[in-house]
Coordinates of C-alpha atoms in Angstrom, one line a residue:
M1435 CA 6.9 -27.4 18.3
S1436 CA 7.4 -27.4 14.5
E1437 CA 6.0 -24.7 12.3
F1438 CA 3.5 -27.1 10.7
S1439 CA 2.4 -28.5 14.0
L1440 CA 1.8 -25.0 15.4
I1441 CA -0.3 -24.0 12.4
H1442 CA -2.3 -27.2 12.4
T1443 CA -2.9 -27.3 16.1
H1444 CA -3.7 -23.6 16.8
F1445 CA -4.7 -21.9 13.5
K1446 CA -5.9 -24.2 10.8
H1447 CA -9.5 -24.6 12.1
L1448 CA -9.5 -21.3 14.2
T1449 CA -12.3 -19.6 12.2
A1450 CA -15.3 -20.7 10.3
P1451 CA -15.1 -21.0 6.5
H1452 CA -16.4 -18.0 4.6
Q1453 CA -18.6 -18.2 1.6
H1454 CA -16.1 -16.3 -0.6
T1455 CA -13.2 -18.6 0.2
V1456 CA -12.3 -21.1 -2.4
L1457 CA -9.1 -22.4 -0.7
G1458 CA -7.9 -21.4 2.7
I1459 CA -5.0 -22.5 5.0
G1460 CA -3.0 -25.5 3.7
D1461 CA -1.6 -24.5 0.3
D1462 CA 0.9 -21.9 -1.0
C1463 CA -1.8 -19.3 -1.5
A1464 CA -5.4 -18.8 -0.6
I1465 CA -8.0 -18.3 -3.3
S1466 CA -11.1 -16.1 -2.9
N1467 CA -14.1 -15.1 -4.9
I1468 CA -14.9 -11.4 -5.1
P1469 CA -18.7 -10.6 -4.9
P1470 CA -20.3 -9.1 -8.0
N1471 CA -20.1 -5.3 -8.3
S1472 CA -17.6 -5.1 -5.5
Q1473 CA -14.0 -4.0 -5.1
L1474 CA -11.3 -5.6 -2.9
V1475 CA -10.0 -3.4 -0.1
S1476 CA -6.8 -4.5 1.7
C1477 CA -4.5 -3.2 4.4
V1478 CA -1.6 -4.5 6.6
D1479 CA -0.4 -3.5 10.0
T1480 CA 2.6 -4.7 11.9
L1481 CA 2.9 -4.8 15.7
V1482 CA 6.3 -5.1 17.4
A1483 CA 6.9 -6.0 21.1
G1484 CA 8.3 -3.1 23.0
R1485 CA 7.2 -0.6 20.3
H1486 CA 3.5 -1.1 19.9
F1487 CA 2.7 -3.0 23.1
V1488 CA 4.6 -3.6 26.4
H1489 CA 6.2 -7.0 26.9
E1490 CA 3.8 -7.7 29.8
T1491 CA 0.7 -7.6 27.5
S1492 CA -1.2 -10.9 27.3
P1493 CA -1.0 -12.9 24.1
H1494 CA -4.8 -12.8 23.9
A1495 CA -4.8 -9.0 23.9
I1496 CA -1.8 -8.8 21.4
A1497 CA -3.6 -11.0 18.9
Y1498 CA -7.0 -9.3 19.3
K1499 CA -5.5 -5.8 18.8
S1500 CA -3.4 -6.9 15.8
V1501 CA -6.6 -7.8 14.0
A1502 CA -8.7 -4.9 15.4
V1503 CA -6.4 -2.2 14.1
N1504 CA -6.7 -3.6 10.6
L1505 CA -10.5 -3.9 10.8
S1506 CA -10.5 -0.2 11.8
D1507 CA -8.7 0.6 8.5
L1508 CA -11.3 -1.3 6.6
A1509 CA -14.1 0.4 8.5
S1510 CA -12.6 3.8 7.6
M1511 CA -13.3 3.1 3.9
G1512 CA -16.8 1.6 4.5
A1513 CA -15.6 -1.9 3.7
T1514 CA -17.0 -5.1 5.0
P1515 CA -14.2 -7.3 6.3
Y1516 CA -13.9 -10.8 4.9
A1517 CA -10.6 -12.5 5.8
I1518 CA -7.1 -12.0 7.4
L1519 CA -3.7 -13.4 6.9
V1520 CA -1.3 -13.5 9.8
G1521 CA 2.5 -13.3 9.8
L1522 CA 3.8 -14.4 13.2
S1523 CA 7.5 -14.0 14.1
L1524 CA 7.9 -15.8 17.5
P1525 CA 10.8 -16.0 19.9
K1526 CA 11.6 -19.7 20.6
F1527 CA 10.6 -19.4 24.3
M1528 CA 7.1 -18.4 23.2
A1529 CA 6.6 -21.2 20.8
N1530 CA 4.6 -23.3 23.2
D1531 CA 1.0 -24.4 23.5
N1532 CA 0.2 -22.0 26.3
F1533 CA 1.2 -18.9 24.3
C1534 CA -0.1 -20.1 21.0
Q1535 CA -3.4 -21.2 22.4
A1536 CA -4.0 -17.8 24.1
F1537 CA -2.9 -16.0 20.9
A1538 CA -5.2 -18.0 18.7
E1539 CA -8.1 -17.3 21.0
G1540 CA -7.4 -13.6 20.8
L1541 CA -7.4 -13.8 17.0
A1542 CA -10.8 -15.7 17.1
A1543 CA -12.2 -13.1 19.5
A1544 CA -11.5 -10.4 17.0
C1545 CA -12.6 -12.3 13.9
T1546 CA -15.7 -14.2 15.0
P1547 CA -18.1 -11.2 15.6
F1548 CA -17.6 -10.1 12.0
G1549 CA -17.6 -13.6 10.4
I1550 CA -14.0 -13.2 9.3
E1551 CA -11.9 -16.2 8.2
L1552 CA -8.2 -16.7 8.8
I1553 CA -7.2 -17.9 5.3
G1554 CA -3.4 -18.0 5.6
G1555 CA -0.1 -16.6 6.8
D1556 CA 3.3 -17.5 7.9
T1557 CA 5.2 -18.4 11.1
T1558 CA 8.9 -18.1 11.8
S1559 CA 11.4 -17.8 14.7
S1560 CA 12.6 -14.4 15.7
P1561 CA 14.3 -12.7 18.6
I1562 CA 11.4 -10.2 18.9
L1563 CA 7.7 -10.9 18.9
T1564 CA 6.3 -9.4 15.7
I1565 CA 2.8 -9.7 14.3
S1566 CA 1.8 -8.6 10.8
V1567 CA -1.9 -8.9 9.9
T1568 CA -3.2 -8.4 6.4
A1569 CA -7.0 -7.7 6.3
L1570 CA -9.2 -8.1 3.2
G1571 CA -12.6 -6.7 2.7
F1572 CA -15.2 -5.8 0.1
V1573 CA -16.9 -2.5 -0.7
P1574 CA -19.6 -1.7 -3.3
H1575 CA -17.9 -0.7 -6.6
G1576 CA -16.9 3.0 -6.6
Q1577 CA -18.3 3.7 -3.1
A1578 CA -15.2 3.5 -0.9
I1579 CA -14.8 6.5 1.4
T1580 CA -11.3 8.0 1.1
R1581 CA -9.4 10.9 2.6
Q1582 CA -9.8 13.1 -0.4
G1583 CA -13.4 14.2 -0.4
A1584 CA -13.7 16.8 2.4
C1585 CA -15.4 20.0 1.2
V1586 CA -15.6 23.5 2.6
G1587 CA -18.6 23.7 4.9
D1588 CA -18.5 20.0 5.8
V1589 CA -19.1 19.0 9.5
V1590 CA -16.1 17.3 11.0
C1591 CA -17.2 14.3 13.2
V1592 CA -15.8 11.6 15.3
S1593 CA -17.5 8.3 16.2
G1594 CA -16.7 8.3 20.0
T1595 CA -14.4 9.1 22.8
V1596 CA -10.8 9.7 22.0
G1597 CA -7.9 10.0 24.5
L1598 CA -8.5 7.0 26.8
A1599 CA -5.9 4.7 25.1
S1600 CA -3.3 7.5 25.4
L1601 CA -4.2 8.0 29.1
A1602 CA -3.8 4.2 29.6
L1603 CA -0.4 4.2 28.0
H1604 CA 0.7 7.2 30.0
G1605 CA -0.2 5.3 33.2
I1606 CA 1.8 2.3 32.1
L1607 CA 4.8 4.4 31.2
D1608 CA 4.6 6.1 34.6
D1609 CA 4.6 2.7 36.2
L1610 CA 7.6 1.5 34.2
H1611 CA 9.7 4.6 34.6
G1612 CA 8.3 6.6 37.6
D1613 CA 7.6 4.5 40.7
G1614 CA 9.8 1.4 40.4
H1615 CA 7.1 -1.0 39.3
A1616 CA 9.1 -2.0 36.2
N1617 CA 7.1 -5.2 35.6
R1618 CA 3.6 -4.0 36.4
P1619 CA 1.3 -5.4 33.7
P1620 CA -1.4 -3.5 31.8
K1621 CA -4.1 -5.5 33.7
S1622 CA -3.2 -3.3 36.7
L1623 CA -4.9 -0.4 35.0
P1624 CA -8.6 0.6 35.6
E1625 CA -10.7 -1.7 33.4
K1626 CA -12.0 1.1 31.2
L1627 CA -8.4 2.2 30.3
R1628 CA -7.2 -1.4 29.8
Q1629 CA -10.1 -2.1 27.4
A1630 CA -9.5 1.1 25.5
M1631 CA -5.8 0.4 25.0
Q1632 CA -5.9 -3.4 24.4
Y1633 CA -9.4 -4.2 23.1
P1634 CA -10.5 -1.3 20.8
A1635 CA -13.8 -1.8 19.0
P1636 CA -13.4 -1.3 15.3
Q1637 CA -16.3 0.7 13.9
V1638 CA -17.1 -1.7 11.1
A1639 CA -20.9 -1.4 11.1
L1640 CA -20.8 2.4 11.3
G1641 CA -18.3 2.5 8.4
R1642 CA -20.7 0.7 6.2
Q1643 CA -23.6 2.9 7.3
L1644 CA -21.6 6.0 6.4
I1645 CA -21.4 5.1 2.7
G1646 CA -23.3 7.7 0.8
F1647 CA -23.2 10.1 3.7
A1648 CA -19.5 10.8 4.5
N1649 CA -17.4 12.8 2.0
S1650 CA -14.1 11.7 3.6
M1651 CA -13.0 9.4 6.4
I1652 CA -10.0 8.1 8.3
D1653 CA -9.5 6.0 11.5
I1654 CA -7.8 7.6 14.5
S1655 CA -4.7 5.6 15.0
D1656 CA -1.9 8.2 15.3
G1657 CA -3.8 11.0 17.0
L1658 CA -7.0 12.9 16.1
G1659 CA -5.0 16.0 15.1
Q1660 CA -2.5 14.2 12.9
D1661 CA -5.1 11.9 11.3
L1662 CA -7.5 14.7 10.6
G1663 CA -4.5 16.5 9.1
H1664 CA -4.2 13.7 6.5
I1665 CA -7.8 14.4 5.4
L1666 CA -7.0 18.1 5.2
T1667 CA -3.9 17.6 3.2
A1668 CA -5.5 15.1 0.8
S1669 CA -8.5 17.4 0.3
N1670 CA -6.6 20.6 0.2
V1671 CA -8.7 22.3 2.9
G1672 CA -8.5 23.3 6.5
A1673 CA -10.6 22.8 9.7
V1674 CA -11.6 24.5 12.8
I1675 CA -12.2 22.2 15.8
D1676 CA -14.0 23.0 19.1
L1677 CA -12.0 21.1 21.7
D1678 CA -15.0 21.1 24.1
A1679 CA -17.1 19.2 21.5
I1680 CA -14.8 16.2 21.3
P1681 CA -16.5 13.3 23.1
S1682 CA -14.8 12.8 26.4
D1683 CA -14.9 10.7 29.6
A1684 CA -14.8 11.4 33.3
L1685 CA -11.3 10.0 33.5
L1686 CA -10.2 12.6 31.0
D1687 CA -12.3 15.4 32.3
A1688 CA -10.6 15.0 35.7
L1689 CA -7.3 16.2 34.1
P1690 CA -6.2 19.8 33.6
H1691 CA -7.3 21.0 30.2
A1692 CA -3.9 21.0 28.7
Q1693 CA -3.3 17.4 29.6
K1694 CA -6.7 16.3 28.5
W1695 CA -6.3 18.0 25.1
Q1696 CA -2.9 16.4 24.6
H1697 CA -4.4 12.9 25.0
Q1698 CA -7.3 13.7 22.7
I1699 CA -5.4 15.5 19.9
N1700 CA -2.0 13.8 20.0
G1701 CA -2.5 10.5 21.8
G1702 CA -3.8 8.1 19.2
D1703 CA -4.6 4.4 19.4
D1704 CA -8.3 5.1 19.7
Y1705 CA -9.5 3.5 16.5
Q1706 CA -12.5 5.7 16.3
L1707 CA -13.5 7.2 13.0
C1708 CA -12.9 10.8 12.0
L1709 CA -15.0 11.9 9.0
T1710 CA -16.6 14.9 7.2
M1711 CA -20.0 15.3 5.7
T1712 CA -22.4 18.0 4.6
K1713 CA -24.6 19.6 7.2
A1714 CA -27.7 18.1 5.5
N1715 CA -26.2 14.6 5.5
F1716 CA -25.2 15.1 9.2
K1717 CA -28.8 15.9 10.1
Q1718 CA -30.2 13.0 8.0
F1719 CA -27.7 10.5 9.3
N1720 CA -28.4 11.4 12.9
Q1721 CA -32.1 10.9 12.4
S1722 CA -31.4 7.4 11.1
Y1723 CA -28.5 6.5 13.5
P1724 CA -28.8 8.8 16.5
N1725 CA -25.8 9.2 18.8
S1726 CA -23.3 7.4 16.6
I1727 CA -21.3 10.4 15.3
F1728 CA -20.5 13.6 17.0
A1729 CA -19.8 17.0 15.4
I1730 CA -16.6 18.6 16.6
G1731 CA -15.9 21.3 14.0
E1732 CA -16.1 22.4 10.4
I1733 CA -14.1 22.3 7.2
V1734 CA -12.8 25.7 6.0
A1735 CA -11.0 27.0 3.0
Q1736 CA -7.9 28.2 4.8
Q1737 CA -5.5 25.3 5.1
G1738 CA -4.3 24.0 8.4
L1739 CA -5.9 22.9 11.7
T1740 CA -7.2 25.5 14.1
L1741 CA -8.1 24.4 17.7
M1742 CA -10.6 26.5 19.6
N1743 CA -12.0 26.6 23.2
H1744 CA -14.8 28.9 24.1
H1745 CA -14.2 31.0 21.0
Q1746 CA -10.5 31.4 21.9
K1747 CA -7.7 29.9 19.8
V1748 CA -5.7 27.3 21.6
D1749 CA -2.0 27.1 21.0
L1750 CA -1.4 23.3 21.0
T1751 CA 1.3 21.6 18.8
V1752 CA -0.2 18.8 16.8
Q1753 CA 2.2 15.9 16.9
G1754 CA 0.8 12.4 16.8
W1755 CA 2.5 9.1 16.8
E1756 CA 5.7 8.9 14.8
H1757 CA 6.9 5.4 13.6
F1758 CA 10.5 6.5 13.0

């Protein structure tokens, strides 16, 4: 299959045209209009086979997650996603209709709920499957939520359960290295864990709702402890976190505390939002959007991250995902 045949067959008409697109797939560049009083927000993430997903992962799940992780970045700044560009480096044995069709359907599954258009990209042959997605979004001028605004006295919040994706990966690694099932696919996991790892739900609507309420925000990709640490560093503050207040799940609660906390603090790949806001804003936001964010701690003046459990300090090394 040629590059142009692959693009025309599987990607050219994959998503619906967006009102802000002037020119999409088919030329050297895409052209877009930026809405009045808005700013363009952009991000890019690269996923590599064997590094970010195991080789047995379905092409549908690979494509979906490659988009979802970028939408999570946009959500963390309160942006509304608009379009994506996809760079696909594909081993020759995968350049067939079966793989490409399933991959395209995964892209569509991630884009369609948000009205996102695929406006361009590139394909090439490569010995390793690699996907780079660039996501574009818009935010009202001057209202993007960054990592720099956390203030002493702010409530630290998360948008949902963290730790399930890490627990899922731990189960796969146990299968790959522990009991001889070297080719056991992720679909052998319990459905809740498989969904958490392969089909995270980017918190796009919540990110928009938090504009004007949150002082700082980040998405949880490399571990709650490490990503919250980025807010603390950027804002020159510290935080005290109550481990028991972190939203959990029965699968995590069944573990010894030390293991559960490792998944929640250091696991990553959750793509929930971590944010800070004043106590007054927290109360007001919960009245308007109940049960959408959960308080887990407080911003303090003394720099660093302190973890507590029943008023006792917990000695847990914070070490999230490292790319190198």
